[in-house]
mmCIF file of C-alpha atoms in Angstrom:
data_model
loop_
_atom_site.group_PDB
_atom_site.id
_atom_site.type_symbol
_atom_site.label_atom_id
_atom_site.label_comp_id
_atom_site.label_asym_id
_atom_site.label_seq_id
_atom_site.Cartn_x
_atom_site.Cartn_y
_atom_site.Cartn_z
ATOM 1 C CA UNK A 1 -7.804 17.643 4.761
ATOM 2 C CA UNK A 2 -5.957 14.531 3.472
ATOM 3 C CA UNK A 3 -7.778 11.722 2.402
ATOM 4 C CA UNK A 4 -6.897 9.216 4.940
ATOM 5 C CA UNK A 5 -5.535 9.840 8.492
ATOM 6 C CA UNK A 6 -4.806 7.366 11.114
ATOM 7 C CA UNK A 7 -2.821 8.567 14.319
ATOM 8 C CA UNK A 8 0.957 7.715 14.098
ATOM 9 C CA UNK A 9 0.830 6.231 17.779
ATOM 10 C CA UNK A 10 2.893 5.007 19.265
ATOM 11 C CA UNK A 11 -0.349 2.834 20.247
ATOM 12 C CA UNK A 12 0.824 0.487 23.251
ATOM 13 C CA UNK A 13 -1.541 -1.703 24.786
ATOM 14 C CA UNK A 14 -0.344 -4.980 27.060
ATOM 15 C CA UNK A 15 0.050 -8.507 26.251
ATOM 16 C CA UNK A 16 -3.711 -10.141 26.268
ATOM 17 C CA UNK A 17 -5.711 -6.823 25.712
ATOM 18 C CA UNK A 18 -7.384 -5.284 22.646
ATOM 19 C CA UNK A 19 -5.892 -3.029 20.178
ATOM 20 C CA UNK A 20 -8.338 -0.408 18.972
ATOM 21 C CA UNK A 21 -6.370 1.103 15.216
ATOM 22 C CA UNK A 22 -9.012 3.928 13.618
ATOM 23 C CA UNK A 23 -9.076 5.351 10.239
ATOM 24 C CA UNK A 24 -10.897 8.568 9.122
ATOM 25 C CA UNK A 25 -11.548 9.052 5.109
ATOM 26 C CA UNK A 26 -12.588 12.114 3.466
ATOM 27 C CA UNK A 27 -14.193 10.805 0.039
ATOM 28 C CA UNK A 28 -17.845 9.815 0.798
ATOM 29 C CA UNK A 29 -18.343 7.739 -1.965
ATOM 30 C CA UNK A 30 -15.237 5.604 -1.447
ATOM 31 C CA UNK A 31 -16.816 2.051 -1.324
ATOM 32 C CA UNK A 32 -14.153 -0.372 0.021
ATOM 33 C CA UNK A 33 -11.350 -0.294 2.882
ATOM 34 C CA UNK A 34 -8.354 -2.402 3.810
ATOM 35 C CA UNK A 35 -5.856 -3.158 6.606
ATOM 36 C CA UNK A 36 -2.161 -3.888 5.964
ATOM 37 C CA UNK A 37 0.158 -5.122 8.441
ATOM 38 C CA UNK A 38 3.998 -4.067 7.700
ATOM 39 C CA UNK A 39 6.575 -5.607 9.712
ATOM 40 C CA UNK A 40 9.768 -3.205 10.026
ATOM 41 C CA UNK A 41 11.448 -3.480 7.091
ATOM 42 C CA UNK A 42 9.131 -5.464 5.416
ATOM 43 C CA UNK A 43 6.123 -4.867 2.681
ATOM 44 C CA UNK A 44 2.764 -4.755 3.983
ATOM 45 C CA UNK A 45 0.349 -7.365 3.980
ATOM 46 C CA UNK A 46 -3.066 -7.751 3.542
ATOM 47 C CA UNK A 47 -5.222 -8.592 6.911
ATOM 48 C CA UNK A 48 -8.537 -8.093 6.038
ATOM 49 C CA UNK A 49 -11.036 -5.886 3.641
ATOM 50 C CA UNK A 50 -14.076 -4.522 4.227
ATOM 51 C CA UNK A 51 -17.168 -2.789 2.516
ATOM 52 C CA UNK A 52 -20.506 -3.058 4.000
ATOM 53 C CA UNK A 53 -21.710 -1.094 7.246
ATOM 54 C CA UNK A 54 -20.662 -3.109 10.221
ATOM 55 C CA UNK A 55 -18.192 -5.210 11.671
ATOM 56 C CA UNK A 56 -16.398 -7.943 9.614
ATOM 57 C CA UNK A 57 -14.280 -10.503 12.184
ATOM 58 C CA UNK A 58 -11.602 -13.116 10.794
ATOM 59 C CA UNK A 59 -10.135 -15.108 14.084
ATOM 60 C CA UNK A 60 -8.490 -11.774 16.324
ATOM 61 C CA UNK A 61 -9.398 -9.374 14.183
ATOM 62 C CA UNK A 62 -12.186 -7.373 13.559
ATOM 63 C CA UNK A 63 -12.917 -4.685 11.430
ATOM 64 C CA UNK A 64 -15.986 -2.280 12.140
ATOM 65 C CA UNK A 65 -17.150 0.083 9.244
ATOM 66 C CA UNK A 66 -19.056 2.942 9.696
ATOM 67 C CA UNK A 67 -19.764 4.907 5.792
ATOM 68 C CA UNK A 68 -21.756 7.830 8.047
ATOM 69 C CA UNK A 69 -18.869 8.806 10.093
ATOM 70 C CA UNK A 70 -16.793 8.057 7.297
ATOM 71 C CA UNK A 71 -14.274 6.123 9.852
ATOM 72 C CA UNK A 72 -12.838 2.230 9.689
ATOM 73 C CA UNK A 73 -11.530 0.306 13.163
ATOM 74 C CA UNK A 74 -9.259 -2.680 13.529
ATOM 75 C CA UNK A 75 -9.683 -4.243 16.778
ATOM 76 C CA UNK A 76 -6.912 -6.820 17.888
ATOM 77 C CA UNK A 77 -8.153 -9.023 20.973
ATOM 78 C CA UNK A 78 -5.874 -11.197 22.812
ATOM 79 C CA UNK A 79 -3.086 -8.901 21.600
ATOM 80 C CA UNK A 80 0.540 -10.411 21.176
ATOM 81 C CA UNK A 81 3.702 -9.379 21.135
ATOM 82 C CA UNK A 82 3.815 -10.802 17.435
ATOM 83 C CA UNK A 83 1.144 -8.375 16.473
ATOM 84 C CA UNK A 84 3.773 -5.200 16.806
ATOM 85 C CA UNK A 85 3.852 -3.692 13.777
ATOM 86 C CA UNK A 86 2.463 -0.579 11.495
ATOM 87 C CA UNK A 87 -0.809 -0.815 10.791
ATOM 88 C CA UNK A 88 -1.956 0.818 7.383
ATOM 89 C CA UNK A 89 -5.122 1.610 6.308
ATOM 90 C CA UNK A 90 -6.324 1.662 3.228
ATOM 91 C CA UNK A 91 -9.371 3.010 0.839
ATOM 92 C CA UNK A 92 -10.356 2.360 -2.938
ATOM 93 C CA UNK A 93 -9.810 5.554 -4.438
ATOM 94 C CA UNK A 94 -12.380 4.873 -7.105
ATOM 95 C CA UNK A 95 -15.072 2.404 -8.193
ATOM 96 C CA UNK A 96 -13.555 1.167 -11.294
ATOM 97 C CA UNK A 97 -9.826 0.269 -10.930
ATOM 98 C CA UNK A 98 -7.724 -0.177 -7.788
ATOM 99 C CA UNK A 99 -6.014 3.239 -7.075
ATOM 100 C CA UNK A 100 -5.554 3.034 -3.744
ATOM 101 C CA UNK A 101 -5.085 6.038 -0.887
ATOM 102 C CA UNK A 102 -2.727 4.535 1.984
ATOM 103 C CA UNK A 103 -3.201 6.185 5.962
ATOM 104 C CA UNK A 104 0.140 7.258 6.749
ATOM 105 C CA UNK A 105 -0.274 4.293 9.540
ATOM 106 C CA UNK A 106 -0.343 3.860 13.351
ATOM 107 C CA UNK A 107 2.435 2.040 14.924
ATOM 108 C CA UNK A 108 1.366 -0.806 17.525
ATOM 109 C CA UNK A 109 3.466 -1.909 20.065
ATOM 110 C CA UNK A 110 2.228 -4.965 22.488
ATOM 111 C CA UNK A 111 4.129 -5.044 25.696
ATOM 112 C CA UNK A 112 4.510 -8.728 27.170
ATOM 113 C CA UNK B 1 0.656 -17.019 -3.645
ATOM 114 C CA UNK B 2 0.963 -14.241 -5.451
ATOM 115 C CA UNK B 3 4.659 -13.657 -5.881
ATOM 116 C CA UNK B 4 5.982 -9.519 -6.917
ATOM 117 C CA UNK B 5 9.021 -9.223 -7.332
ATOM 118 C CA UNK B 6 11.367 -6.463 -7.153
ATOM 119 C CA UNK B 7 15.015 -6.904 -8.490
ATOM 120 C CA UNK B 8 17.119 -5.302 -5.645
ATOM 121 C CA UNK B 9 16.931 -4.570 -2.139
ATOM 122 C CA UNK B 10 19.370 -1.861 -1.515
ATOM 123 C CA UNK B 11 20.248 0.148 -4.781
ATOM 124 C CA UNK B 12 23.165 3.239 -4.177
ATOM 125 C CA UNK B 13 23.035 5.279 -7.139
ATOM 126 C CA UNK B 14 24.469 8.700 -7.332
ATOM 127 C CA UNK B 15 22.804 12.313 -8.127
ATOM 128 C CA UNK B 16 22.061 12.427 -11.436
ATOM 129 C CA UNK B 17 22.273 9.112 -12.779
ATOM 130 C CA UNK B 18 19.384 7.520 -14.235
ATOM 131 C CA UNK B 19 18.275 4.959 -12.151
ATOM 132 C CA UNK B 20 15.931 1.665 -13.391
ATOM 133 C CA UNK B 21 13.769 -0.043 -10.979
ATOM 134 C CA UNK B 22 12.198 -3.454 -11.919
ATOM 135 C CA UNK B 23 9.072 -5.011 -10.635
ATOM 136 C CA UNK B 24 7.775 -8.267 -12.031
ATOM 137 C CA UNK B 25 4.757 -10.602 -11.052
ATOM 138 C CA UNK B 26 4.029 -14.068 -11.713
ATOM 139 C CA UNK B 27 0.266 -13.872 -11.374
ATOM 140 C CA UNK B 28 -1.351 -12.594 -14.493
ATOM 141 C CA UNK B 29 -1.908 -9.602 -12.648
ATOM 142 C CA UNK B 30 -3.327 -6.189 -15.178
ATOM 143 C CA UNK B 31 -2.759 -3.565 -12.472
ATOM 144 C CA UNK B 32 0.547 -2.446 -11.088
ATOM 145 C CA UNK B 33 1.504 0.232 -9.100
ATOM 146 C CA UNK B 34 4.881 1.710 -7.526
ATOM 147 C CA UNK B 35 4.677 3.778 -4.624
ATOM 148 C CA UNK B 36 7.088 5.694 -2.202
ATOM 149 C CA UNK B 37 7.177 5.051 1.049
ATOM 150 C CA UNK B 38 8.961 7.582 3.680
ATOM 151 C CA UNK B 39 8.776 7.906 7.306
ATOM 152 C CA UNK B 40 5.183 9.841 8.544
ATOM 153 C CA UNK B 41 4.344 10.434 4.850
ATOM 154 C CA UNK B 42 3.294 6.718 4.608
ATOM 155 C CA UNK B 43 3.162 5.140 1.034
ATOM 156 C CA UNK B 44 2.421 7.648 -1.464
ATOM 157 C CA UNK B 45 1.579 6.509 -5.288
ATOM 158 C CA UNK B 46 4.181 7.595 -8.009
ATOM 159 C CA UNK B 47 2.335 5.590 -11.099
ATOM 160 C CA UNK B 48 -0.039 2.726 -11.886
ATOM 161 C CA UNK B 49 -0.784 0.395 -15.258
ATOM 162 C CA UNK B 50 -3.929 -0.909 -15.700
ATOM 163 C CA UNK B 51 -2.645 -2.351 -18.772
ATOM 164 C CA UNK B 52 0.177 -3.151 -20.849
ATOM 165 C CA UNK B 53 1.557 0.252 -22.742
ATOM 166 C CA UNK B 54 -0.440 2.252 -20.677
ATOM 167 C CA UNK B 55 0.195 4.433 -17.331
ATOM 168 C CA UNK B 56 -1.514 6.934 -15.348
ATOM 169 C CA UNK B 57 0.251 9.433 -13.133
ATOM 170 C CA UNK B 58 -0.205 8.928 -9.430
ATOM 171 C CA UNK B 59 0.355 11.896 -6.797
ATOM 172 C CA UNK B 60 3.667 12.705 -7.145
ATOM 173 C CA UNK B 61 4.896 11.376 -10.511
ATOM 174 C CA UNK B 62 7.465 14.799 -11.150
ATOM 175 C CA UNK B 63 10.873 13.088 -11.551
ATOM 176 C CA UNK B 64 9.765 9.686 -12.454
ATOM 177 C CA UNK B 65 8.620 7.567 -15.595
ATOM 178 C CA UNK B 66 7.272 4.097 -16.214
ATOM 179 C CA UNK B 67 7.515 1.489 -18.670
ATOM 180 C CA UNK B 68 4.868 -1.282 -19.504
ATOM 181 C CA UNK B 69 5.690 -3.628 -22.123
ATOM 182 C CA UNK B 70 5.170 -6.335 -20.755
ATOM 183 C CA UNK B 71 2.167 -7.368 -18.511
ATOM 184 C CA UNK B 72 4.043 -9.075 -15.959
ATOM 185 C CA UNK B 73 6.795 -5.769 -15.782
ATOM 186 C CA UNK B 74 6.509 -2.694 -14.824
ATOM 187 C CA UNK B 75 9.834 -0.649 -14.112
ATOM 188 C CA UNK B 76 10.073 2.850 -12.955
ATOM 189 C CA UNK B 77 12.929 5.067 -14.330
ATOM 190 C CA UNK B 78 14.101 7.771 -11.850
ATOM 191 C CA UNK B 79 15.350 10.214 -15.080
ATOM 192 C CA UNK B 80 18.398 12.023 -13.439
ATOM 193 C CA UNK B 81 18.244 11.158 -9.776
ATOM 194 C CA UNK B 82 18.513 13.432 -6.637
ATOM 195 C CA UNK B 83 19.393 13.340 -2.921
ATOM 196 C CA UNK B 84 14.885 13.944 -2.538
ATOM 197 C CA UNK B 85 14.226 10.350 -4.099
ATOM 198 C CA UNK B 86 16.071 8.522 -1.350
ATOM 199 C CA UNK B 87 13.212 6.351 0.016
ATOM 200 C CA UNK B 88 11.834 3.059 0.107
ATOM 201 C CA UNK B 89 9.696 1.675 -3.129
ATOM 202 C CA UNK B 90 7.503 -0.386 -3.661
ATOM 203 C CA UNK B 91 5.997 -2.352 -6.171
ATOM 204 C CA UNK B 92 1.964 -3.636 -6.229
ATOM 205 C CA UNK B 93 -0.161 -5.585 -8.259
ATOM 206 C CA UNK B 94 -3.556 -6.552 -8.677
ATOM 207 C CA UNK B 95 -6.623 -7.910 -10.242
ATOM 208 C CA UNK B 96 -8.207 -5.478 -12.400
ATOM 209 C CA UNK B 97 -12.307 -4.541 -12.583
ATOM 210 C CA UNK B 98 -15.198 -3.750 -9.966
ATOM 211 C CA UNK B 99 -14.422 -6.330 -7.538
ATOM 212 C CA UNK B 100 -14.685 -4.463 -4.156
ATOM 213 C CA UNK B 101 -12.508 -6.945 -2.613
ATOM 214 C CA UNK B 102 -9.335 -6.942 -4.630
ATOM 215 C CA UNK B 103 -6.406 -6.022 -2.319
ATOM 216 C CA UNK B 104 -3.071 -4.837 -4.189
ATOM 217 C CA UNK B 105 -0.685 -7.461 -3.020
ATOM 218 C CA UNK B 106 3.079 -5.805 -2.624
ATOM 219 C CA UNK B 107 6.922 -6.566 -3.272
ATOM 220 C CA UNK B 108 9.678 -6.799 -0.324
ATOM 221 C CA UNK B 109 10.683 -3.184 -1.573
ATOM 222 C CA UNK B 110 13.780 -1.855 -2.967
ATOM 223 C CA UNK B 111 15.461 0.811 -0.471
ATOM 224 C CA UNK B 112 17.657 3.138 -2.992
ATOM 225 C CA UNK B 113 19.617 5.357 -1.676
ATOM 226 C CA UNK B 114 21.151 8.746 -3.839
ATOM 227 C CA UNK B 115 24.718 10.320 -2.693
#
């Protein structure tokens, strides 16, 4: 099982609707997750973190983190065109450094 | 900002050369990391530094070295490259300790190419 999956997508939703990314992880005790945003061609970026149960929201975007299903969302509302990219997720690998396991991301594409 | 730099963009080297790639960031950063990144394999770590001298082997470190002398630099040395090591890298840094909110905050990439 790897440690972080995320479907590949395509994931195509319409102009104005939400975007629903997941992430499964296999380590149970992994503590914190993040979401990167890379542009085609570009480096990803850093959208949001998140490590206690629950959902986390910064303007469009929410993150939702459930440690018992060992899964992390993104949700995107009011999705825009500008918001195509690949989505990566991302876990701590371990509690003391910042080793990092990257999702081999999910491609969103929002249609105007 | 932080800024991580990477010295090229598009490197062409040729199988079995050894080939340097240089990463350098301007904020104080201890942690650095290079990674591979290929199409549905996503990014996959080669090494990380959580200091300077020191390195860890990531996943897939065969072929590859690293080099830490300063803090702010961290270059990876493809030994004698081959056609496999075509890919995208990238370079990461980051704040070290506990902190469970410390992203690792990434380079524009260098996309090297082996003939």
């Amino acid at each position: 099982q790897k440690e972080v999956e995320q479907n590949s997508g395509p994931l195509s939703v319409p102009e104005g609707a939400i975007a629903s990314l997941n992430c499964t992880y296999s380590d149970r005790g992994s503590q914190s997750f993040f979401w990167y945003r890379q542009y085609s061609g570009k480096s990803p970026e850093l959208i949001m973190f998140i490590y206690s149960n629950g959902d986390k929201e910064d303007g469009r975007f929410t993150a939702q983190l459930n440690k018992a299903s060992q899964y992390v969302s993104l949700l995107i509302r009011d999705s825009q065109p500008s918001d195509s990219a690949t989505y990566l997720c991302a876990v701590r690998r371990d509690n003391y450094g910042q080793n990092f396991v990257f999702g081999p991301g999910t491609r969103l594409s929002v249609l105007p | 900002d932080v800024k991580v730099t990477q010295s090229s963009r598009y490197l062409v080297k040729r199988t079995g050369e050894k080939v340097f790639l240089e990463c350098v960031q301007d904020m104080d950063h201890e942690n650095m990391f290079w990674y591979r990144q290929d199409p549905g394999l996503g990014l996959r770590l080669i090494y990380f530094s959580y200091d300077v001298k020191m390195k860890e082997k990531g996943d897939i470190p065969e072929g590859y070295s690293v080099s830490r002398e300063k803090k702010e630099r961290f270059s990876l040395i493809l030994e004698s490259a081959s056609t496999n090591q075509t890919s995208m890298y990238l370079c990461a840094s980051s704040l070290p300790g506990q902190a469970y909110y410390q992203p690792q905050h990434f380079g524009d990439g260098t996309r090297l190419s082996i003939l």
